[in-house]
Structure formats: structure tokens, C-alpha cells
Short mmCIF file of C-alpha atoms in Angstrom, two decimals:
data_model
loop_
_atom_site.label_atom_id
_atom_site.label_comp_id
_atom_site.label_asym_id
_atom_site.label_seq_id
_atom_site.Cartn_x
_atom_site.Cartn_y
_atom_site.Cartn_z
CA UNK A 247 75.40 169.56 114.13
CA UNK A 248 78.41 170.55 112.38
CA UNK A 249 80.77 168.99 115.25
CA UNK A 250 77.92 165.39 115.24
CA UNK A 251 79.11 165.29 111.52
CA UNK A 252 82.49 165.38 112.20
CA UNK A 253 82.75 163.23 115.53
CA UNK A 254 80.33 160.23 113.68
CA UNK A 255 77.73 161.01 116.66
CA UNK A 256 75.08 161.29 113.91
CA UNK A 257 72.46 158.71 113.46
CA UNK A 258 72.24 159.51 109.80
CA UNK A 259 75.04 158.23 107.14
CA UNK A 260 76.97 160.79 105.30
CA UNK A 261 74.83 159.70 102.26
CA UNK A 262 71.42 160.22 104.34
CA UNK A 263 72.88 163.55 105.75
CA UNK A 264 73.69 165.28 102.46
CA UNK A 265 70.60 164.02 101.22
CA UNK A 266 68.96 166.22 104.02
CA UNK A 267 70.75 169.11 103.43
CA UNK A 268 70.22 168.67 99.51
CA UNK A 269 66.38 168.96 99.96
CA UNK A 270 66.58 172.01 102.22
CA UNK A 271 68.54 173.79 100.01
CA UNK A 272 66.84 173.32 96.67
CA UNK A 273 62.84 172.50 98.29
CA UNK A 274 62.98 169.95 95.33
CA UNK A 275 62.82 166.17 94.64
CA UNK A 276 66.01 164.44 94.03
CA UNK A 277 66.14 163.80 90.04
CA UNK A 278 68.90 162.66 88.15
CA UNK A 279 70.53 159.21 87.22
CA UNK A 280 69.58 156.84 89.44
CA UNK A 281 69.77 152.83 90.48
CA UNK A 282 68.54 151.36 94.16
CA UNK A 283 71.35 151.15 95.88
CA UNK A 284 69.53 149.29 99.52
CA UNK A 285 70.32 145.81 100.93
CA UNK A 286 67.92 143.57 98.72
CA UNK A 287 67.63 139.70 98.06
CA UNK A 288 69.71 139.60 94.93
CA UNK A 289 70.99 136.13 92.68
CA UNK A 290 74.23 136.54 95.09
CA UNK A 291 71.56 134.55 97.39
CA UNK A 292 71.78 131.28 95.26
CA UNK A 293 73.97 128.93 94.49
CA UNK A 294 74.35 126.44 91.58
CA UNK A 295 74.43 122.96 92.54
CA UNK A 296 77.31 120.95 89.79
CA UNK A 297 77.40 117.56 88.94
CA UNK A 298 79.14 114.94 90.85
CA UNK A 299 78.19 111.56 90.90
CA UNK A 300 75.04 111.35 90.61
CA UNK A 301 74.61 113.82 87.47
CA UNK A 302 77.87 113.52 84.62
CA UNK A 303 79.11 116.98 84.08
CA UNK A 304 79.77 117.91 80.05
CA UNK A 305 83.25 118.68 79.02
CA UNK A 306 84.01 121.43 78.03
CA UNK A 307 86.50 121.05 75.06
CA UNK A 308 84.17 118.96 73.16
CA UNK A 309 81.09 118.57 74.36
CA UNK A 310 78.38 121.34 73.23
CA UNK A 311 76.50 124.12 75.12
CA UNK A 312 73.87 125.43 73.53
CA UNK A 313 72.87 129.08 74.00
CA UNK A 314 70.73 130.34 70.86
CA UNK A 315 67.29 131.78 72.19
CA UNK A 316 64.19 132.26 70.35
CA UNK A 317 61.90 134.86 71.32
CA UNK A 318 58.46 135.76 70.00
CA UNK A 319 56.94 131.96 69.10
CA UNK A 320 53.38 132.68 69.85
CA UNK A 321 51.95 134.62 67.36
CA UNK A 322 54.41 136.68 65.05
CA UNK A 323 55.57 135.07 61.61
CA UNK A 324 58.67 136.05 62.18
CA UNK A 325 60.33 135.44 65.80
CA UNK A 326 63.83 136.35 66.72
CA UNK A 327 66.80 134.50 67.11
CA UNK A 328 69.38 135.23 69.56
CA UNK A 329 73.09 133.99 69.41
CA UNK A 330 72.48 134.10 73.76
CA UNK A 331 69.85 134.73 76.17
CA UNK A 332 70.80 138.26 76.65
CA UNK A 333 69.33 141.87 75.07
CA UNK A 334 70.04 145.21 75.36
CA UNK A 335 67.92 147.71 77.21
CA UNK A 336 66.07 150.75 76.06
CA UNK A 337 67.72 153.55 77.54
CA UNK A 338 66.82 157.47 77.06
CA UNK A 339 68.16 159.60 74.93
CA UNK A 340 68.72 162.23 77.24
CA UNK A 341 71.27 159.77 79.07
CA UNK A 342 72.99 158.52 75.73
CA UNK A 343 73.95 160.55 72.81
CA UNK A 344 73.81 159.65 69.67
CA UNK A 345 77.01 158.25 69.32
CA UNK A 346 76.68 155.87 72.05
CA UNK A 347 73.19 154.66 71.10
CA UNK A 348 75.01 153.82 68.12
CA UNK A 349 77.71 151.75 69.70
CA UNK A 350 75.53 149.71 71.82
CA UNK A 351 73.77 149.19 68.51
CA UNK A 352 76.77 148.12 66.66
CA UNK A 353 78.04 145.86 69.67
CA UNK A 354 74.66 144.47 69.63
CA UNK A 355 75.22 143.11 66.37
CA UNK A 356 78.36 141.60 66.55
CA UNK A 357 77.18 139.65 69.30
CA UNK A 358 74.36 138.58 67.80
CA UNK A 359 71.71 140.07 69.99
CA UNK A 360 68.62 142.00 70.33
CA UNK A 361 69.22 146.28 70.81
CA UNK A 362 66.27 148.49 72.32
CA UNK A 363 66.00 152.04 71.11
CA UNK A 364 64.77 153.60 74.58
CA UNK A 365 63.37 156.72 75.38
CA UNK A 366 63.21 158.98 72.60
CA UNK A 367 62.64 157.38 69.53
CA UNK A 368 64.72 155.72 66.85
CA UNK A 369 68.20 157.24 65.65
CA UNK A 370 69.00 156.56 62.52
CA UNK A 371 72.52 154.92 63.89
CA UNK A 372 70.79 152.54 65.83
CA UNK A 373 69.26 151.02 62.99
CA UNK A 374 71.54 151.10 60.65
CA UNK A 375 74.02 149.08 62.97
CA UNK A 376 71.64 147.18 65.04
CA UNK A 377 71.33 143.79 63.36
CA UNK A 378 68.22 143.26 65.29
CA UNK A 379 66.32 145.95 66.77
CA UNK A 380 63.44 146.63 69.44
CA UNK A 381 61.35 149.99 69.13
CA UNK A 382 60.18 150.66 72.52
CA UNK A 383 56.48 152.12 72.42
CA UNK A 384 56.48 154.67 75.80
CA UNK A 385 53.77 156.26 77.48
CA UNK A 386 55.45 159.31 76.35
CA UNK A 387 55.52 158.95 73.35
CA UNK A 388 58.56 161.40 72.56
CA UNK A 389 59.63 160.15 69.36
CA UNK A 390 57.40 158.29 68.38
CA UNK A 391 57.27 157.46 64.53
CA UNK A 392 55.01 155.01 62.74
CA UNK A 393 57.96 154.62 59.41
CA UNK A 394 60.52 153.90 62.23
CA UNK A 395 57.91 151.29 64.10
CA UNK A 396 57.61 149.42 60.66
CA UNK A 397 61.53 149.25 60.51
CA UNK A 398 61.67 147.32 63.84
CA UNK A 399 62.55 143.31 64.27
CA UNK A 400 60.29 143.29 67.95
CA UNK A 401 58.12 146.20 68.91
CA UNK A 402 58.48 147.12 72.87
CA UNK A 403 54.94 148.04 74.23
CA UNK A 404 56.20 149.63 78.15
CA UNK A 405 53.21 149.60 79.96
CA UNK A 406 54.63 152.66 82.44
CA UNK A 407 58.26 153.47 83.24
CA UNK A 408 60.09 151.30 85.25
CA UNK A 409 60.89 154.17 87.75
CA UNK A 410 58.01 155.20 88.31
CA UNK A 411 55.17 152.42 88.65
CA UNK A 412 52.42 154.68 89.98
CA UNK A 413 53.37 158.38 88.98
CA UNK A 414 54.59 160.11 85.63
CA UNK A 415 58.60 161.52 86.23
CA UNK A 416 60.18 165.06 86.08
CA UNK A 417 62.87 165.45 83.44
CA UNK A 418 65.66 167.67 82.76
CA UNK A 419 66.38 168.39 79.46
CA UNK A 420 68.35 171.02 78.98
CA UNK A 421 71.39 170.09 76.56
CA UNK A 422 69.40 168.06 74.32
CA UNK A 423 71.99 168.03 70.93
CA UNK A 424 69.81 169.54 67.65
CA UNK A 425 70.20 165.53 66.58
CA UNK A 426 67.97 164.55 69.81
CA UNK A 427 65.90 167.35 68.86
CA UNK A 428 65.00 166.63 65.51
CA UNK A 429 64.78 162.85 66.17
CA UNK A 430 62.36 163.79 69.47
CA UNK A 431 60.25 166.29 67.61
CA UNK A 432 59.63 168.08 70.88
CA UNK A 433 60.40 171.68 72.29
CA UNK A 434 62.67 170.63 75.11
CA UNK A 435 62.83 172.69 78.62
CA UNK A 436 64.44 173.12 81.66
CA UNK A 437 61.92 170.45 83.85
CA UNK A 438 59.49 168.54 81.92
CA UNK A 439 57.01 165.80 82.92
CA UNK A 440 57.06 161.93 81.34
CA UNK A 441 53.44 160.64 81.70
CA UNK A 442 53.06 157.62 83.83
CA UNK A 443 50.18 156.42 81.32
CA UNK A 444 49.58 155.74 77.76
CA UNK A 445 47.20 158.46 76.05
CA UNK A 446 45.11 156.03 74.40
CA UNK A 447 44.51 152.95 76.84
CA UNK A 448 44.28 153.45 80.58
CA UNK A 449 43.57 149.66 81.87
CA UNK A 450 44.11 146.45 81.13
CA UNK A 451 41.18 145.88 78.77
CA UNK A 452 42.38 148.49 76.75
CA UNK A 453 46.17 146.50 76.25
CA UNK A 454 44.35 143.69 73.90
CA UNK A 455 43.47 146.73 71.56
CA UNK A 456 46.70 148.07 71.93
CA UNK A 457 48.67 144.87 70.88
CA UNK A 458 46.39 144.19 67.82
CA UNK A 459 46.98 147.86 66.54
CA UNK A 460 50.80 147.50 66.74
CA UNK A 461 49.98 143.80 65.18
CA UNK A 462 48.07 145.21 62.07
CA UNK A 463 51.05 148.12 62.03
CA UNK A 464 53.69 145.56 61.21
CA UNK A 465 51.52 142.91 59.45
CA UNK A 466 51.86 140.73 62.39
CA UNK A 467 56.06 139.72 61.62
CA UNK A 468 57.54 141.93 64.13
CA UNK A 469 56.91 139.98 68.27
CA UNK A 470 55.10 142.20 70.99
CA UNK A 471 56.90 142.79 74.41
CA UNK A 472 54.82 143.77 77.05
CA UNK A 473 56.90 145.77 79.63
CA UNK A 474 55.88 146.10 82.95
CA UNK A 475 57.82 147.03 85.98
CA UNK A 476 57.87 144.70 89.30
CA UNK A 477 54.96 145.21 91.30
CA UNK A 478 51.98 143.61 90.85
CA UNK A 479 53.43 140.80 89.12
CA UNK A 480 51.68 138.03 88.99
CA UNK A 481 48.70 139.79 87.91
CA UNK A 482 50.16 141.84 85.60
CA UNK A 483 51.88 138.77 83.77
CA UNK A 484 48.76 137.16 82.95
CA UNK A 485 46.76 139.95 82.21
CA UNK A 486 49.78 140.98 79.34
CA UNK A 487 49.68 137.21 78.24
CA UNK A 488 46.12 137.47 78.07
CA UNK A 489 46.14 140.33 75.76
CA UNK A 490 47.98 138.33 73.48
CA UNK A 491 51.81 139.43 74.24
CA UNK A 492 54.63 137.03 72.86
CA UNK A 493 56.87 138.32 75.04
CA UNK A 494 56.75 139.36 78.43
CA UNK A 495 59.42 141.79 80.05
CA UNK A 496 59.43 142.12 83.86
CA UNK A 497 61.91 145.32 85.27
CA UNK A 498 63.12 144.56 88.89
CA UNK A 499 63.65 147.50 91.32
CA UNK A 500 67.35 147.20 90.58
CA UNK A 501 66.60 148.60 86.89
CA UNK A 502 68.47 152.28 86.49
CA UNK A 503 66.68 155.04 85.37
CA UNK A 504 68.19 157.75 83.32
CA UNK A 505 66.31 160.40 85.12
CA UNK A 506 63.02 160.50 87.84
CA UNK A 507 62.77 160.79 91.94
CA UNK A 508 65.81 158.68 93.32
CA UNK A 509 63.19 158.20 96.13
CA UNK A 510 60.81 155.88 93.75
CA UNK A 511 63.85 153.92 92.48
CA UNK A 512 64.94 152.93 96.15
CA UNK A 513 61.29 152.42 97.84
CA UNK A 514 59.09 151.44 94.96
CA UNK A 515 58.66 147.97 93.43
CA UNK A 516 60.05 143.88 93.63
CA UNK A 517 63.34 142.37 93.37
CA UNK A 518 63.87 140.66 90.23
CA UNK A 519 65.16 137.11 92.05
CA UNK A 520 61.45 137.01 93.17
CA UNK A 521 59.32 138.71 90.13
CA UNK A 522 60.83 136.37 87.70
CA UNK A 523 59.22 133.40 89.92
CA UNK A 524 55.91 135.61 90.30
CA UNK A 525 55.93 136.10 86.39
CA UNK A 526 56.84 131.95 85.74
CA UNK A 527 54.10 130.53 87.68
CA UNK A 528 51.33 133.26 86.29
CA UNK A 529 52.26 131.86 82.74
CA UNK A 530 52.83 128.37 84.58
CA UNK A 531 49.07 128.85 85.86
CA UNK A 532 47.59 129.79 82.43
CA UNK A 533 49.41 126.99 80.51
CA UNK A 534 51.39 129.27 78.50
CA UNK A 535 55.15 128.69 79.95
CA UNK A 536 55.69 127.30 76.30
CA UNK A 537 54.36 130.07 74.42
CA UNK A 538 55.05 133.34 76.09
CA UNK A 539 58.77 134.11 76.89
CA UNK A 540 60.06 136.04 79.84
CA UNK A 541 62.82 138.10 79.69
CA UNK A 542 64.07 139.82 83.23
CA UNK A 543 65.44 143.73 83.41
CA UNK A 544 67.43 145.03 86.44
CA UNK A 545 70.25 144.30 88.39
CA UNK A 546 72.18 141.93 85.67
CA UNK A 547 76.03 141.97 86.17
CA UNK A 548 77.19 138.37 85.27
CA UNK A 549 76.88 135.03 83.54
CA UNK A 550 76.13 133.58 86.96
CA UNK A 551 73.32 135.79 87.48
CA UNK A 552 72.27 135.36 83.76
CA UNK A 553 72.42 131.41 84.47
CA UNK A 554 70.39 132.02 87.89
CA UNK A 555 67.64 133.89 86.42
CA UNK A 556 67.13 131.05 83.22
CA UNK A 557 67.05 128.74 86.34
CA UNK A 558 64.03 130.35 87.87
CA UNK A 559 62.37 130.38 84.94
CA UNK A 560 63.47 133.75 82.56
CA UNK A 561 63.94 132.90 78.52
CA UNK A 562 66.46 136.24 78.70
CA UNK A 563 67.62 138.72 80.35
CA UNK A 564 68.27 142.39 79.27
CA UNK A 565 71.21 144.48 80.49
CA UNK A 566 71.70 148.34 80.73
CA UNK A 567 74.05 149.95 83.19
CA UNK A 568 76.50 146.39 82.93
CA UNK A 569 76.64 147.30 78.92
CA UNK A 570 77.14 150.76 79.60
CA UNK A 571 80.03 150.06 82.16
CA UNK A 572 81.92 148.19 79.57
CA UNK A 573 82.15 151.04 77.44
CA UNK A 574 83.56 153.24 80.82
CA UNK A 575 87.09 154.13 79.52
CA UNK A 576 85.41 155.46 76.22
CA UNK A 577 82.54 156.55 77.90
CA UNK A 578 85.00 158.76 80.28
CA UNK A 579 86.73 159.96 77.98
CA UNK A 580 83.60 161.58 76.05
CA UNK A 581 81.85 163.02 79.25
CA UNK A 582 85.33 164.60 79.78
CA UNK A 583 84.73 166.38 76.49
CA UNK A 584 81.37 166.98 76.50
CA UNK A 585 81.65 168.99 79.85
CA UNK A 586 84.21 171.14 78.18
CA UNK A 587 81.89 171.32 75.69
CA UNK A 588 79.25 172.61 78.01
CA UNK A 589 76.73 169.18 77.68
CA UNK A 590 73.86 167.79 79.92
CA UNK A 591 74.14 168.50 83.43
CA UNK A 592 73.07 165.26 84.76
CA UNK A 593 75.45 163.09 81.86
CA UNK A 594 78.41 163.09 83.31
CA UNK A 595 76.88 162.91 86.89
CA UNK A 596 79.65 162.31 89.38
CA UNK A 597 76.26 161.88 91.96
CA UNK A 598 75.87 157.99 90.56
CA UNK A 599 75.85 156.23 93.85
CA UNK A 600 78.23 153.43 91.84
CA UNK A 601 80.63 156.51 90.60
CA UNK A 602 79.73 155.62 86.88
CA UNK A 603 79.76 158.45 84.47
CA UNK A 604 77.82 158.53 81.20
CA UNK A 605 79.28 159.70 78.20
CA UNK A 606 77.54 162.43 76.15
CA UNK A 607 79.46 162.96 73.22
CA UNK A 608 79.65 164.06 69.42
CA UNK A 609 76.94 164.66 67.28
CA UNK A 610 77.51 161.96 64.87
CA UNK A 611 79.24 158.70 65.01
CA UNK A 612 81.34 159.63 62.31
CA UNK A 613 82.65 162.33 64.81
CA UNK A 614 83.30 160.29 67.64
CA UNK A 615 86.84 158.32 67.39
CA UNK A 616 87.11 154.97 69.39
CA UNK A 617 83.52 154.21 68.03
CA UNK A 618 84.64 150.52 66.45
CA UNK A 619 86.68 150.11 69.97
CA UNK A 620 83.75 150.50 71.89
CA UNK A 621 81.36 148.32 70.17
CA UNK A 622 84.17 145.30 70.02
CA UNK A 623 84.32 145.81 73.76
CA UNK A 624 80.50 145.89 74.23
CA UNK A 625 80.63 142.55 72.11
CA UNK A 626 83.75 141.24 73.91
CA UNK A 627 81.70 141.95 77.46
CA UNK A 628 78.34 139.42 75.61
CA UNK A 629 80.66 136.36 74.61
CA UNK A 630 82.30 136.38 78.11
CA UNK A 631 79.09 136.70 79.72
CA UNK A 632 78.08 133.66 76.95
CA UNK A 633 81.05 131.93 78.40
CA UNK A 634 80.29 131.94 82.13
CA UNK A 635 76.50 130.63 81.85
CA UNK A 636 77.86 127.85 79.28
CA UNK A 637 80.38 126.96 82.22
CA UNK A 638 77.87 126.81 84.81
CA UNK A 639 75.08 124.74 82.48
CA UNK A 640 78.13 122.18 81.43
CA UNK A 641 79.29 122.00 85.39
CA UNK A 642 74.97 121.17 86.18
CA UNK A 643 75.37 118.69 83.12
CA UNK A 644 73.27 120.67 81.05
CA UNK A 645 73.65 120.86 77.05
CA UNK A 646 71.53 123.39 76.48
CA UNK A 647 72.04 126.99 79.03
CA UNK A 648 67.67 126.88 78.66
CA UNK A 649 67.33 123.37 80.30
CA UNK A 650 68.89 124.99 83.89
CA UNK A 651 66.14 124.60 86.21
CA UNK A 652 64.92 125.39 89.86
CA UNK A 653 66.13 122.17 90.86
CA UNK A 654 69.60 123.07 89.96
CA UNK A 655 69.61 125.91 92.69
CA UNK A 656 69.57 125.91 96.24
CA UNK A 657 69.71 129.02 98.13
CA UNK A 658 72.29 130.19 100.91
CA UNK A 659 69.57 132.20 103.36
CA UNK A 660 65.96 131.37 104.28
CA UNK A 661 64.81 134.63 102.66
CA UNK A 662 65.88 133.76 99.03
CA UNK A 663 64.33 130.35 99.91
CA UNK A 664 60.98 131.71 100.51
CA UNK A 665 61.18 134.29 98.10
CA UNK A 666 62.04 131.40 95.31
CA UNK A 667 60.61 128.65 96.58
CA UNK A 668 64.14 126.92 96.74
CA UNK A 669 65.45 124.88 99.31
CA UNK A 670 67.95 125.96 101.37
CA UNK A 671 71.67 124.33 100.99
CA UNK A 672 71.95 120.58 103.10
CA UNK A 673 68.01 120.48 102.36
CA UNK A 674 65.34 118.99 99.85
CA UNK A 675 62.51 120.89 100.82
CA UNK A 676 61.29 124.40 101.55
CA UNK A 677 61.02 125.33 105.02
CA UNK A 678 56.99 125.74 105.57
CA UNK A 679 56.11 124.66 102.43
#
């Protein structure tokens, strides 16, 4: 076998091989940082159709593009106001240290957008630098605290982790800094389990209750997210907007995972160029496209996917691993330390199938130097990103990035056409449809 290896006579790629010889060595599931990494339908799979003659493109040097989102209409008194269609997205704590959480936070701010807390509660650096802030409500419920809830702009219901759509995840936790501790309020061990459901509602006509209780918690200002992960989508959608959600967040298959089974991350769950278009017509099909807002999680890495996914029918998007690469020469720098330091196993993991490595750092901001740096560059990363979907709305003649539509698209293979009801490029129609 040795010699197949070597000669390429395998069937099995080198990844697939050590994978093998991974699980017969440790008899264990493969947990640690993880993203899909398979050949998928992604927003690479549509193009943008510009303005020629029939359509007047906008010019650029005087002519406005409008990007300021509102989120959270329905029923809270007080909705949220983006500067752009983008948010951050909760991440855990056992991924991010404090210091980084804090960043992200502060970035957040400068650009003038929306920051999720994540797994593992509120830090006090995340809201004191987060302008406006998201507490993320987990099945888990490590963390949780009601004072920190009522501090919160938009409260994060997640209906079961991304990850894992069916089944609860195993954790490591060793390495957990006393701040993580303290903020957690939980006796951390070497493997522990993150339940798949919330203690106190196990269907869907248990969500309405749910909502209204976080609704009376915050006096009915702060918007409700429902969060549910790609699978059942359609039904899912409407059964969230039924319970009264303002906001609905749908979390592709390409959505990282700070820890859980790689294999449920690469075999579970839908695209997100296809559950956005699930999620639009369920609220399409319910009359509430105008009232509920979408925002899409997974797999974001530019302003032309941004401007693709507003197309098919998202209010937002939210971005994780792209915000936490823009912080990479800071973020190496720290995991450098922190191993010398003797920090998380899995936070530095040179296993990321992208070759990302996750800082895990001081204990405070205040000990962490490049923290300003790192923040301007998270904000630096938003207005480009702002920059690209204005360019592509001005080039479709649009003066406002929200009035991009399906019929601005056409897609470049006949599975993205199917998949988004889109017509392929040179036609007007959808093959079968």
C-alpha cells in the first residue's frame, strides 16, 4: 500500500487516504475546524447581466448607489439600520478569544454593521465596541445570560447548529482561558457534547412561544432572527415566519463550523445559491417578502457574491471565515504566540483544508497589540466589499444595491439554472420550465 501511495496507483486522494488512516488510528470521528470543501453549485455559477443599450448604466462619480439596509420591520419598535447589506457571524468562543471577538466587534462598528456574539455568550468587549450587536440564543445554551440578552440591538434565536442539522456535536474544550470560563459559566472538559435541540421547545409549535418570550424579554425593541440551517428550507422558512420572526437567517452547507464531525459539514445540508431561492418564494408564497427579511450565511467571499445573493432574493448576507481571513497577518501572529503559550489544540489548526489559522490570543484586549490595526482592516475588508456590489448595481443601472433582481442574472451551466430558476446565458427562459 505503501509503494500505491507513492506510485499514485491509489484510487483514493492523499486527502481521502490520510483521512483513512486518521480513523484507524484514533477509532474516533473527525472533529475540529471545519468548512465543506466538495465541488458544489456556488454564485461563481452566475453572471450579472450590465446595461447596454437597452438599460442606461449609472455613473459612478456622481450618480448615487444606495446600500443602507433595514432589518427587523415587522414587528420590533426598533429595527436596525445597516450602513450595507452585510453582518457578522456568530462564531464560538472556543475558536475566538477574547481579543478577537473584540476586534470583529470593533470593526463591526466602524463599518457600520451588525456583530453576532456566537457560541458562548456575550464578552464584555463585544459590547462595549460593537455599535450594534446580535445575542445569539443556542440550543446550548453555554452562556446564556438574561442582563446580557436585554443589552442586545437583535436577539439571534438558532434553531440547531448549522453543522449539525440532525444531531447535537462533540466539542473539545480543553484551553478554554479563565475569561471564557467565567463568561461560559460551565466546567469545561476534554470532549463535551453541544445539544442539537433547545431544552424548552422541541417542534415548531413550540417556536411561536419561544419568540414571544424573547419579545416580552426585551419589551418587543430588539428584532428576532430565526436561524435555521439549509435543509428543509422551504418549510422551515414559513414555519419561522409563521411564528412571528422579523428576520429570517438561512446557513448554507458552505457555513464553517468552529468545531463538530467534518463528515456532517461535507455531506449534510443545501447550497446557499439554491436555499436563498427556497427561503424567497416560501415568504413569496405567504405574502410576506415585504415584511420578513432574509439574510444568507455560508460561503460569502465577495461583493459579487454579496450582489448575487440580493439578486436572488437575500436582504443581507452574514460573513465569518472571509472576516476572519482579513484579520490573517494578526491573526498569525497571535496563534504563533498562543502555541508557545501552550493554547487550544484545535486554534491554530494547520488541518483547515483552506490552510487558515485562527488566532487565540491574550486575555484581554488591552493585552493584545495590533488590536486598532485589526479592526481598521476588518472595516477596510466591509467598504471594499460595499464598493464591488455598488459597482455591479450601477453597471445593471440600479440606484439602490436592494433593487438587483433575478432578472439581472443569467446563469453559465444548466445546473445553477435549475437550481435558481434562471435562464441560462443567450436565453430568456428556463429550460423545462
Amino acid at each position: 500500500m505503501a509503494a500505491m501511495e507513492q506510485t499514485g496507483d491509489t484510487p483514493y486522494t492523499p486527502r481521502e487516504y490520510a483521512e483513512i488512516q486518521e480513523k484507524a488510528e484514533t477509532g474516533h470521528l473527525r472533529v475540529g475546524v471545519t468548512s465543506s470543501i466538495r465541488q458544489r453549485p456556488t454564485f461563481d455559477d452566475l453572471t450579472l447581466i450590465p446595461c447596454s443599450l437597452s438599460r442606461v448604466p449609472l455613473e459612478s462619480f456622481y450618480e448615487q448607489c444606495t446600500t443602507t439596509t433595514t432589518l427587523g420591520t415587522r414587528f420590533a419598535t426598533q429595527p436596525v439600520v445597516l450602513h450595507t447589506p452585510i453582518t457578522i457571524a456568530g462564531m464560538g468562543a472556543r475558536m475566538l478569544p477574547p481579543a478577537v471577538r473584540g476586534a470583529l466587534a470593533y470593526g463591526s462598528a466602524r463599518a457600520g454593521i451588525l456583530y453576532t456574539t456566537g457560541h458562548g455568550g456575550m464578552l464584555a468587549e463585544e459590547r462595549e465596541y460593537a455599535k450594534l450587536l446580535s445575542y445569539e440564543v443556542l440550543p446550548s445554551r453555554i452562556g446564556f445570560n438574561p442582563r446580557h440578552l436585554i443589552q442586545a440591538d437583535v436577539i439571534e434565536l438558532v434553531s440547531v447548529r448549522g453543522v449539525s442539522p440532525s444531531i447535537g456535536m462533540p466539542q473539545r474544550d480543553d484551553g478554554a482561558t479563565p475569561s471564557e470560563r467565567s463568561t461560559q459559566e460551565t466546567a469545561y472538559s476534554r470532549l463535551s457534547h453541544s445539544p442539537t435541540r433547545h431544552p424548552d421547545w422541541v417542534g415548531p409549535e413550540d417556536l411561536p412561544k419561544k419568540v414571544e418570550e424573547l419579545r416580552e424579554a426585551t419589551d418587543w425593541q430588539a428584532p428576532i432572527i430565526v436561524k435555521i440551517s439549509a435543509a428543509h428550507v422551504y418549510d422551515d422558512v414559513q414555519l419561522a415566519a409563521k411564528a412571528g420572526a422579523d428576520i429570517v437567517t438561512v446557513e448554507g452547507m458552505e457555513a464553517g463550523a468552529s468545531t463538530g464531525p467534518a463528515i456532517l459539514n461535507e455531506h449534510t445540508g443545501v447550497p446557499g445559491i439554491g436555499a436563498i431561492c427556497q427561503a424567497r418564494r416560501a415568504l413569496e408564497d405567504l405574502g410576506l417578502e415585504d415584511d420578513v427579511s432574509l439574510i444568507l450565511c455560508g460561503g460569502i467571499r465577495s461583493g459579487a457574491d454579496i450582489a448575487k445573493a440580493l439578486a436572488l432574493g437575500a436582504n443581507a448576507v452574514s460573513i465569518g471565515t472571509a472576516a476572519l481571513v482579513s484579520l490573517e497577518p494578526w491573526a498569525q501572529h497571535e496563534t504563533e504566540q498562543d502555541k508557545r503559550d501552550g493554547g487550544r489544540e484545535e486554534s491554530g489548526g494547520s488541518d483547515r483544508p483552506d490552510g487558515m489559522t485562527i488566532a487565540s490570543a491574550a486575555e484581554t484586549v488591552a493585552d493584545l497589540p495590533g488590536f486598532d490595526d485589526a479592526a481598521q482592516r476588518l472595516a477596510n475588508f466591509i467598504s471594499t466589499l460595499t464598493q464591488e456590489i455598488q459597482l455591479l448595481a450601477r453597471a445593471c443601472g440600479k440606484a439602490n444595491v436592494h433593487d438587483l433582481e433575478a432578472e439581472d442574472l443569467r446563469a453559465l451551466s444548466l445546473e445553477a439554472s435549475l437550481i435558481t430558476n434562471v435562464p441560462l446565458v443567450g436565453m430568456d427562459t428556463v429550460i423545462g420550465r
